[in-house]
Coordinates of C-alpha atoms and ligand atoms in Angstrom, one line a residue:
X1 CA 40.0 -13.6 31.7
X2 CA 37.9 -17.0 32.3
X3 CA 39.8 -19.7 30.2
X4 CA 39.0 -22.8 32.4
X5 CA 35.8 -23.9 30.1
X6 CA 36.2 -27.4 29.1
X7 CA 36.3 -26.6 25.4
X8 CA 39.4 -26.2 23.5
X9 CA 40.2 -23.8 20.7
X10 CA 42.4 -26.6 18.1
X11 CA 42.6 -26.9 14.4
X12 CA 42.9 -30.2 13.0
X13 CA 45.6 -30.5 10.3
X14 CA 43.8 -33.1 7.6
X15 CA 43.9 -33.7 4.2
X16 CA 40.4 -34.6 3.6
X17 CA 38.2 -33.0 1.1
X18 CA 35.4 -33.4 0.3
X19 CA 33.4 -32.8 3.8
X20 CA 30.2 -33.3 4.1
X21 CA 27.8 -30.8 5.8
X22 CA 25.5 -33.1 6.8
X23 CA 24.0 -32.5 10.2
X24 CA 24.1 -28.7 9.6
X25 CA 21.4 -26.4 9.9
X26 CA 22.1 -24.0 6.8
X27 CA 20.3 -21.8 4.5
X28 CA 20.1 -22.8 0.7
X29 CA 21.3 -20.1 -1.6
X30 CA 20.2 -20.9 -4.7
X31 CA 21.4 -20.8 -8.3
X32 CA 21.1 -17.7 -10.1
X33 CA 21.2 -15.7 -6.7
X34 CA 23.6 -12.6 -6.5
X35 CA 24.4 -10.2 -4.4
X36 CA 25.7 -6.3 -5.8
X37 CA 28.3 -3.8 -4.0
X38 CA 26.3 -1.2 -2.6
X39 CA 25.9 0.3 0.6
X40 CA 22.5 -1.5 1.7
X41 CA 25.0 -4.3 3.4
X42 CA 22.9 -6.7 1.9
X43 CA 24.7 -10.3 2.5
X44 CA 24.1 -13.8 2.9
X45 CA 24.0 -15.0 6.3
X46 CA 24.2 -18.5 8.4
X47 CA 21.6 -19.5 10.4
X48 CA 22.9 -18.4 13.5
X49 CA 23.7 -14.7 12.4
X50 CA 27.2 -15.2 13.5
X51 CA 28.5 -15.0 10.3
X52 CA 27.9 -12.8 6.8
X53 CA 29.1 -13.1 3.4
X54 CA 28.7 -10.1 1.1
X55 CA 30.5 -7.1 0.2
X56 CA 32.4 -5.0 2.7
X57 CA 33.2 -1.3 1.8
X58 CA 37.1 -1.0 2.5
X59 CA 37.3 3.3 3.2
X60 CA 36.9 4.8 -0.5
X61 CA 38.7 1.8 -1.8
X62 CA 36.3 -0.2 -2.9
X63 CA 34.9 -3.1 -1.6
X64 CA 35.9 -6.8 -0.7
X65 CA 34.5 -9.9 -1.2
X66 CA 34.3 -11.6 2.1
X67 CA 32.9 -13.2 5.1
X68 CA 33.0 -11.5 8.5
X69 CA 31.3 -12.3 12.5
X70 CA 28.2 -9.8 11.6
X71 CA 27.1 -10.0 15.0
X72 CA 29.7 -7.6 16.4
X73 CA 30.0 -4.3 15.5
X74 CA 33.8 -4.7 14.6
X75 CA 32.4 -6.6 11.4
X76 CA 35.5 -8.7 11.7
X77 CA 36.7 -10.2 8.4
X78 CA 37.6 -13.7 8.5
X79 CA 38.0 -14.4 4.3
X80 CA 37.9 -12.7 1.5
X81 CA 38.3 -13.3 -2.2
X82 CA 39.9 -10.5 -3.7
X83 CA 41.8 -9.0 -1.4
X84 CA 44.7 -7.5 -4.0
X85 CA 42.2 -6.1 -6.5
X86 CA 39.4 -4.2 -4.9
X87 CA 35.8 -3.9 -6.5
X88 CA 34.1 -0.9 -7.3
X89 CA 30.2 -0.6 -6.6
X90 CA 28.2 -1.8 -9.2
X91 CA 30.5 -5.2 -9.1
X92 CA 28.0 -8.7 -8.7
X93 CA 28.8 -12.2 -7.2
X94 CA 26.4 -14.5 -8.4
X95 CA 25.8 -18.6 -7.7
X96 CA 25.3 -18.9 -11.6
X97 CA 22.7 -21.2 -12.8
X98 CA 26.0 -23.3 -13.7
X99 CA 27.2 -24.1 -10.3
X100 CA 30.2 -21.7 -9.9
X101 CA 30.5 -18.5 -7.7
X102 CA 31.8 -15.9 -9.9
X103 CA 33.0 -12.4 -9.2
X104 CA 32.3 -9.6 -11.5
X105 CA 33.2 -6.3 -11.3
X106 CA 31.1 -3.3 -12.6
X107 CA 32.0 -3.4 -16.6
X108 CA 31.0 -7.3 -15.9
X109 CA 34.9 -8.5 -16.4
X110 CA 35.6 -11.5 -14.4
X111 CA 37.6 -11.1 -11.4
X112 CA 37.7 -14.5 -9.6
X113 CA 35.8 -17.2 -9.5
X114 CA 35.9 -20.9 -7.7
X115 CA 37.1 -23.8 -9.2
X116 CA 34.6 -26.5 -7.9
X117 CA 36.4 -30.1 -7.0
X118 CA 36.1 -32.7 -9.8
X119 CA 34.7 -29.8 -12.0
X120 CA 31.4 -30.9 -10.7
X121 CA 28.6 -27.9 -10.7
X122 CA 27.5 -27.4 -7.3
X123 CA 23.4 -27.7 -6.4
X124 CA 23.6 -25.1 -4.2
X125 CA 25.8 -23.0 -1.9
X126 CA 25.7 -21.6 2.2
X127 CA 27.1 -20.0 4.4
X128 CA 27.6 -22.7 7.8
X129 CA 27.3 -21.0 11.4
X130 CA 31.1 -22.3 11.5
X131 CA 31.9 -19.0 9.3
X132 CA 32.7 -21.8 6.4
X133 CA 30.9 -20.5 3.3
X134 CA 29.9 -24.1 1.0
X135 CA 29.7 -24.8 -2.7
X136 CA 27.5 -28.3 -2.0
X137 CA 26.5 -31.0 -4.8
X138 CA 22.6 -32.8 -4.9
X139 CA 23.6 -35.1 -2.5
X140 CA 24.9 -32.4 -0.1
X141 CA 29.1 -33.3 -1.4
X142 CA 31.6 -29.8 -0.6
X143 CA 32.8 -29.0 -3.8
X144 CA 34.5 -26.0 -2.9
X145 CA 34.2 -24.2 0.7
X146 CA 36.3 -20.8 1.9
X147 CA 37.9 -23.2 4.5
X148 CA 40.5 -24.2 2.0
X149 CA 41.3 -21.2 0.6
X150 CA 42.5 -19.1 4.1
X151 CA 43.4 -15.4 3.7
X152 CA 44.8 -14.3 7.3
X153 CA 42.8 -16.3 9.5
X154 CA 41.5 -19.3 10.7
X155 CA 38.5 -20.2 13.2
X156 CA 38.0 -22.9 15.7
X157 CA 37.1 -26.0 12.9
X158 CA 39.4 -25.1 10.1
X159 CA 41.6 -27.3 9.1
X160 CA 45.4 -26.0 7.3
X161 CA 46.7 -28.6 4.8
X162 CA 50.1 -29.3 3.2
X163 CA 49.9 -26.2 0.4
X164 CA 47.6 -24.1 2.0
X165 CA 48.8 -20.9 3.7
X166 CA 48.1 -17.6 5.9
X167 CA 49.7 -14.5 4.3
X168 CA 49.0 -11.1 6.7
X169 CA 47.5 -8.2 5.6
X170 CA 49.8 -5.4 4.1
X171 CA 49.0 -2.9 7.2
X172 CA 45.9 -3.2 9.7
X173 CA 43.3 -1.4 7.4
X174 CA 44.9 -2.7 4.0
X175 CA 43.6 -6.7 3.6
X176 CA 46.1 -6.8 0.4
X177 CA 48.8 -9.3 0.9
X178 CA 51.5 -8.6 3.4
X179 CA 55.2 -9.6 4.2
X180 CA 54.4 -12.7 6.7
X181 CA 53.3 -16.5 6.1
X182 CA 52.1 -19.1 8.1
X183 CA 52.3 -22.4 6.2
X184 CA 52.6 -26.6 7.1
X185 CA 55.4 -27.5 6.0
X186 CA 56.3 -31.2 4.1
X187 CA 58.3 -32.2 7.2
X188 CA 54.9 -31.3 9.4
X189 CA 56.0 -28.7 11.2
X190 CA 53.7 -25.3 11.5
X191 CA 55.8 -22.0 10.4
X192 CA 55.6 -18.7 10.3
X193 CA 58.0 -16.9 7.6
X194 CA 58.7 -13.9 6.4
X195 CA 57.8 -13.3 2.5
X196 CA 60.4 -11.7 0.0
X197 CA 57.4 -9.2 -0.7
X198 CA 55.9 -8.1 -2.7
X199 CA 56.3 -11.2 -3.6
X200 CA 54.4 -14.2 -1.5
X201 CA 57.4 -16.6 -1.7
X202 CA 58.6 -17.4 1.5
X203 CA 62.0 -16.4 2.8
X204 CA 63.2 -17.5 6.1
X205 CA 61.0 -19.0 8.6
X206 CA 61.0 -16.8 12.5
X207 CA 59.1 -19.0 14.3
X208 CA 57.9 -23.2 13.8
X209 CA 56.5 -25.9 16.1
X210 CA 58.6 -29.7 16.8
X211 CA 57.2 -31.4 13.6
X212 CA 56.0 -34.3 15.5
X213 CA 53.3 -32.6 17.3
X214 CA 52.2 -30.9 14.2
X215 CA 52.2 -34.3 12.5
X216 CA 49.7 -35.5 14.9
X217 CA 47.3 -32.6 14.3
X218 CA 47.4 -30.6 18.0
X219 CA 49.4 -28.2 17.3
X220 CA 47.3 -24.9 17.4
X221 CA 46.1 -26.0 20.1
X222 CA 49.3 -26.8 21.4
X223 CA 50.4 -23.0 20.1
X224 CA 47.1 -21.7 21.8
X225 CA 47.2 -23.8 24.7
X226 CA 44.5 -21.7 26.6
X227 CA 41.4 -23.3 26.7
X228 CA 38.5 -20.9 25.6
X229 CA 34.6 -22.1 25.7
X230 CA 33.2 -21.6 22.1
X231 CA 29.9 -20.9 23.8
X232 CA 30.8 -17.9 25.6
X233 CA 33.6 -16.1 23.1
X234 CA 33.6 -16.1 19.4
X235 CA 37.4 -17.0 18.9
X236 CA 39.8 -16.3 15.9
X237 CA 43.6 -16.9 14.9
X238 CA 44.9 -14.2 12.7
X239 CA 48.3 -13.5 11.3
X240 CA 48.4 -9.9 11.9
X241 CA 50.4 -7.4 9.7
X242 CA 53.1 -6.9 12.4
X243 CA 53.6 -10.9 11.2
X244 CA 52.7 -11.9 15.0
X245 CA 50.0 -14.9 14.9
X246 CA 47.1 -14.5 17.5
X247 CA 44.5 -16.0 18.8
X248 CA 41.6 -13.7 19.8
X249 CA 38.3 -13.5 21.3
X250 CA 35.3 -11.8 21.7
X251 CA 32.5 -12.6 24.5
X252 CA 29.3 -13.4 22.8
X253 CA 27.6 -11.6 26.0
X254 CA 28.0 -9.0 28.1
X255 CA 27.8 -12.1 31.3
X256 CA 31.0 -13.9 30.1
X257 CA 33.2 -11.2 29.7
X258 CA 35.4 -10.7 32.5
X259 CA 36.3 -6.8 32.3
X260 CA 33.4 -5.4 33.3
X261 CA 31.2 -6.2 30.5
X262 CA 33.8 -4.9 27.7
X263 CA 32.9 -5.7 24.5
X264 CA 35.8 -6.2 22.2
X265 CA 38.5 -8.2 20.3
X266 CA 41.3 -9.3 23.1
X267 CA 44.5 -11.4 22.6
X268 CA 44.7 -14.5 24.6
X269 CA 47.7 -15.6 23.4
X270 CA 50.4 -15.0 20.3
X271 CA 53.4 -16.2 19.0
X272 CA 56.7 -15.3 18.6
X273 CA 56.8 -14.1 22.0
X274 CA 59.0 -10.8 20.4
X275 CA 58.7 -10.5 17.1
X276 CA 61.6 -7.7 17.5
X277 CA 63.8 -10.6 18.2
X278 CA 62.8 -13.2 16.7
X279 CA 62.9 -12.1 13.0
X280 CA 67.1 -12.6 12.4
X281 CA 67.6 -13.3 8.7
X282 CA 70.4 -12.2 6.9
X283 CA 69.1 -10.4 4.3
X284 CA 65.3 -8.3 4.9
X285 CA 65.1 -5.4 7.5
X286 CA 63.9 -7.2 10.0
X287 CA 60.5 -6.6 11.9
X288 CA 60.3 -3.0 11.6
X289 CA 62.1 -0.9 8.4
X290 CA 65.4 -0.2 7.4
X291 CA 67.7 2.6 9.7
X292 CA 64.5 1.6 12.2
X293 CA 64.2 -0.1 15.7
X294 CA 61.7 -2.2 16.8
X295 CA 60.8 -2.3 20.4
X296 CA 58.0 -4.1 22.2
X297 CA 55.4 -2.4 23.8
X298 CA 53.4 -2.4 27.0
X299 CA 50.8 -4.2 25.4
X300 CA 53.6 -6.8 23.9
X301 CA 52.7 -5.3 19.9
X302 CA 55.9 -4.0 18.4
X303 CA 56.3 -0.4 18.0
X304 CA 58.7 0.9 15.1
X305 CA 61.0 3.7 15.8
X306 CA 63.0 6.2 14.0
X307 CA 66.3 6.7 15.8
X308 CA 67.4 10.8 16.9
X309 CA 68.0 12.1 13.2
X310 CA 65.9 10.6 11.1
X311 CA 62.9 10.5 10.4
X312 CA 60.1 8.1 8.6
X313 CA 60.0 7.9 5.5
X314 CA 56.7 7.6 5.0
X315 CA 54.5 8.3 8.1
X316 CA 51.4 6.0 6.7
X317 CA 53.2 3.1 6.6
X318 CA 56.2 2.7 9.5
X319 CA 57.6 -0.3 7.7
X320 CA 58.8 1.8 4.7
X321 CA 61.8 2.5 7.2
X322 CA 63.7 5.7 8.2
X323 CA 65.3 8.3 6.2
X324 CA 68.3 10.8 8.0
X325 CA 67.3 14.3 7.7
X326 CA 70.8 15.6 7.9
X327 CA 73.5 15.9 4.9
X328 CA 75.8 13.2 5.0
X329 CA 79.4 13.1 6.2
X330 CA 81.4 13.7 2.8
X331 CA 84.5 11.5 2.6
X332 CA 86.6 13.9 0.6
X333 CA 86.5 16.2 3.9
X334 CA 87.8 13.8 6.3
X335 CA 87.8 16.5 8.8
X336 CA 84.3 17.4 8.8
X337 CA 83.5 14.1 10.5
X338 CA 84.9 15.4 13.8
X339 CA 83.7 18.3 13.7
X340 CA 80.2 18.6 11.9
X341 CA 78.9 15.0 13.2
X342 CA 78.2 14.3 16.8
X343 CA 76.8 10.6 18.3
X344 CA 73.7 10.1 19.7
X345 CA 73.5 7.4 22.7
X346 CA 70.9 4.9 22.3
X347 CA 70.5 2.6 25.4
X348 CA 69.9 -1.2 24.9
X349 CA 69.9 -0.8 20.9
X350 CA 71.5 -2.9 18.1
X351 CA 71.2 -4.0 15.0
X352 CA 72.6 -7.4 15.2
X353 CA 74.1 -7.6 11.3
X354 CA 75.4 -4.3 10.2
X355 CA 78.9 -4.7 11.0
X356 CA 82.3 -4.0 8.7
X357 CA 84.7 -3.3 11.5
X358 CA 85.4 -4.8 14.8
X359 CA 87.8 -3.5 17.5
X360 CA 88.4 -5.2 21.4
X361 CA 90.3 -3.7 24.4
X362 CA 89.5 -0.2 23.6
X363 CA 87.4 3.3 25.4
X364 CA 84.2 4.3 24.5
X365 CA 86.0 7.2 23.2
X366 CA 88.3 5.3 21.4
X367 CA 85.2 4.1 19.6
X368 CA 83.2 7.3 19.3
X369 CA 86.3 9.4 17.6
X370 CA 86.5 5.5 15.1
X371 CA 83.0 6.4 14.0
X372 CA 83.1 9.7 13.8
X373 CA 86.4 10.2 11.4
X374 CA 85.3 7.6 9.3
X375 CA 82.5 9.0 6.7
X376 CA 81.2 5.1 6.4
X377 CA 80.0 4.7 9.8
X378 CA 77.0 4.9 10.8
X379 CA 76.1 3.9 14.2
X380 CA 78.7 2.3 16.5
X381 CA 77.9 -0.2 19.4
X382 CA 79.4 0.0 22.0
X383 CA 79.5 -2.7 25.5
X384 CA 81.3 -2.2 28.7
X385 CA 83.7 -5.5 27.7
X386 CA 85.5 -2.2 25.3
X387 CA 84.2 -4.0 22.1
X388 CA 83.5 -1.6 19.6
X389 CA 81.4 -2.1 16.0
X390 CA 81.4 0.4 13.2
X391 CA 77.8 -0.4 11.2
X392 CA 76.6 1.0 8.0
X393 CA 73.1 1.8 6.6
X394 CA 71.1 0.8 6.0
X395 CA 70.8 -0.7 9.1
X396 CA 68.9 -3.8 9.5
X397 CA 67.3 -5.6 12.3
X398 CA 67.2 -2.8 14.4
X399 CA 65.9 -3.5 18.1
X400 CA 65.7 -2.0 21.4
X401 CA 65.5 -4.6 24.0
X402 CA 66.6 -4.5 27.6
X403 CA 68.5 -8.2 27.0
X404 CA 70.1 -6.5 24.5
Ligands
NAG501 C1 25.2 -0.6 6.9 O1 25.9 -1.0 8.0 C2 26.5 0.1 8.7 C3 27.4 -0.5 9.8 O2 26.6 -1.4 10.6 C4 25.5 1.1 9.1 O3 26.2 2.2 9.7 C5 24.7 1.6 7.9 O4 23.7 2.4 8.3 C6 24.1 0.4 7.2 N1 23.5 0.8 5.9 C7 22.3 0.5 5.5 C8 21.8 1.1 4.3 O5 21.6 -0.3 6.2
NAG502 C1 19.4 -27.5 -0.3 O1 19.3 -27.8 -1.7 C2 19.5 -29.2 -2.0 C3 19.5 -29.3 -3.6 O2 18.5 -28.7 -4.1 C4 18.4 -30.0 -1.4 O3 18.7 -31.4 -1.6 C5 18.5 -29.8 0.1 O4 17.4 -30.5 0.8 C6 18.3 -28.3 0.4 N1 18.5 -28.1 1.9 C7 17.8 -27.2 2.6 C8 18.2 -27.1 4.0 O5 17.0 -26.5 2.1
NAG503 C1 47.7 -1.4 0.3 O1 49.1 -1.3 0.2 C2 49.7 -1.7 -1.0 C3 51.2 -1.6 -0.8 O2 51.6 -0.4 -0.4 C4 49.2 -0.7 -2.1 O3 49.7 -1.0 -3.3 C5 47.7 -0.7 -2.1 O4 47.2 0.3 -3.0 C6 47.1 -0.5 -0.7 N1 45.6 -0.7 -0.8 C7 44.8 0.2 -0.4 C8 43.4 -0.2 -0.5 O5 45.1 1.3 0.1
NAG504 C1 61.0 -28.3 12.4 O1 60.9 -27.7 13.6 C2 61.9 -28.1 14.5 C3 61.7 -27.4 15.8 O2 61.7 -26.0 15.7 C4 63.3 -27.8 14.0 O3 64.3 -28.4 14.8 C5 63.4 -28.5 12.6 O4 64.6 -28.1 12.0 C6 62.3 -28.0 11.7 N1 62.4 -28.6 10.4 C7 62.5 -27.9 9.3 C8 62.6 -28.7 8.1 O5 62.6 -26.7 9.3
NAG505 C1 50.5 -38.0 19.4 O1 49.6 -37.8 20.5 C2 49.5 -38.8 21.4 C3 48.4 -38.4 22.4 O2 48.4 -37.1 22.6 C4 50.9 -39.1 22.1 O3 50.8 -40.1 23.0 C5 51.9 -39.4 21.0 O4 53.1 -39.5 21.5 C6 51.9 -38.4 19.9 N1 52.7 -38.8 18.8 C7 53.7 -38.1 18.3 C8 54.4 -38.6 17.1 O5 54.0 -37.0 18.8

């Protein structure tokens, strides 16, 4: 792909509310007007097209309150407001004749609703071709925009502020909130964490920029150094479910994309590198489930695996981890182990924190018969220096690398 266009894809990390939209071309929305969950896709748009607000129909879930590119048929989401509790049809937002943007659902019980800057009752609200959606005073003052309030992901003007974060999605197709972060923190630095879900408190950061160059406001574009024109590609950063953050883009025409006219979402760039590696805390299972491995694919996503004799626990959601489908060893039969129980080899696996027993200068042998008489051991690694670890489940951490 063509990256050499002089424009750059940054964010700019301010603290500066309110911002004016003054020199935008924009629609009014006026008070009173609503909008209903249905299936007509009615929505309110900016002036461009590029971007909708309205209701989006999640499966048979309900819908969502958000704003998506709605001139591609992906229907990308960008925002949304109530991403953990679902609407059913029937369920209204309205620009009451107040000044506040309020979401009811179907029995007409408040479900969110934005709290306006200063308290101040906005004039009128719209939806700016930068995919920001406004809350505006009389003399044209932001008293609340989507901007500041990100859900996953953030486009080529938005700004992140101290206190404001990214939390993924729970899976690809489920918007609720996931296990991953991406926050400022007070130092300055940019991080990515994982969350002690279900919880969004963050745990342990995986990944984090050199403060200083967050402190001076370039570092997504120091992140995403490739420089992408905003003419030809509608661009996006999204922390994905697998909790890798990723900068994406679309050509706006057929003409600038470079493979052959492909029309569709492709990574330019992403951080961590591995995300199988990367994630090391001591206590969490890691970037794919417990008893699972992680191993990075072709196409650098993360694949979770089950290793030989066990399976997934549940097949819809990977991260749920692995179950064994065989009958544990039984420590009152001591002798079973030998007998009933055979290793499988797994090349280039580990599970870095697992370990309650550690033996040097012995055979691989020596290490197999260790695990196998001894009904607490689960896996052993073994390395051709004749270190030997006994591990227990559940395993952690799990990864298959070829550094490994
Ligand atoms: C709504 O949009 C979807 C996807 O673009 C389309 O398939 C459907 O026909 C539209 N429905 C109406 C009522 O326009
Ligand atoms: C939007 O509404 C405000 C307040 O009524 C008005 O001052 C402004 O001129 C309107 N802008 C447009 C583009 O219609
Ligand atoms: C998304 O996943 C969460 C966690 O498993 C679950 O509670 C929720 O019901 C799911 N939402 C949908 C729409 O499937
Ligand atoms: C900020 O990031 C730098 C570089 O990764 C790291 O050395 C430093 O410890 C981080 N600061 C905090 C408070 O995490
Ligand atoms: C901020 O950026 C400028 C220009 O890019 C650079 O010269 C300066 O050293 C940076 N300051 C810090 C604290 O990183």
């Amino acid at each position: 792909m063509d990256f050499s266009l002089p424009h750059s894809f940054c964010f700019f990390l301010l603290l500066l509310l309110p911002f004016s939209t003054d020199g935008q071309t924009y629609r009014n929305i006026t008070l009173g007007s609503s909008l209903t969950a249905a299936n007509d896709n009615s929505s309110w748009t900016s002036p461009s097209g590029d971007f909708a607000f309205g209701f989006q129909q999640i499966g048979d879930d309900g819908f969502l309150l958000a704003i998506w590119f709605n001139k591609i048929p992906e229907r990308s989401i960008v925002w949304s407001a109530n991403r953990n509790d679902l609407v059913q049809r029937g369920s209204r937002v309205q620009l009451t004749t107040d000044g506040q943007l309020v979401l009811d659902d179907q029995s007409g019980t408040q479900i969110w609703s934005t709290i306006n800057s200063g308290g101040i009752a906005a004039a009128y609200a719209a939806m700016l071709d930068t995919g920001n959606f406004v809350l505006a005073s009389q003399s044209a003052a932001n008293l609340w925009q989507s901007f500041d309030e990100p859900t996953d992901t953030m486009l080529p003007t938005q700004t992140l502020s101290q206190g404001r974060e990214l939390i993924a999605p729970y899976l690809e197709k489920n918007y609720s909130d996931g296990r991953y972060m991406f926050a400022l923190q007070p130092d300055g630095n940019l991080s990515l964490y994982t969350t002690r879900y279900p919880s969004t408190v963050s745990n342990f950061a995986y990944w984090s920029t050199q403060s200083s160059i967050a402190r001076n406001g370039t570092v997504i574009n120091t992140v995403f150094s490739i420089q992408v024109s905003m003419e030809d590609f509608y661009q996006r950063a999204t922390l994905d479910y697998d909790g890798v953050f990723r900068h994406y883009v679309y050509p706006k025409t057929a003409a600038s994309s470079s493979r052959n006219g492909d029309m569709a979402w492709t990574t330019s760039s992403f951080v961590p590198s591995n995300i199988c590696t990367a994630i090391q805390g001591q206590v969490g299972s890691g970037a794919c489930g417990y008893n699972s491995v992680c191993r990075l694919g072709e196409d650098q996503r993360p694949r979770c695996e089950c290793p030989p004799g066990y399976t997934f626990v549940d097949p819809n959601d990977l991260r749920k981890g692995c179950k064994t489908n065989f009958v544990s060893q039984d420590c009152d039969q001591p002798s079973q182990g030998t007998d009933g129980f055979e290793l499988e080899v797994m090349p280039n696996a580990n599970w870095p924190f697992n370990d309650y027993e550690f033996f040097g200068s012995v055979s691989e042998d020596w290490c197999r018969q260790a695990c196998l008489s001894d009904c607490y051991c689960a896996v052993v690694i073994f390395n051709p220096a004749g270190q030997c670890w006994k591990k227990r489940i559940p395993l952690s951490n799990g990864m298959i690398d070829p550094g490994t």
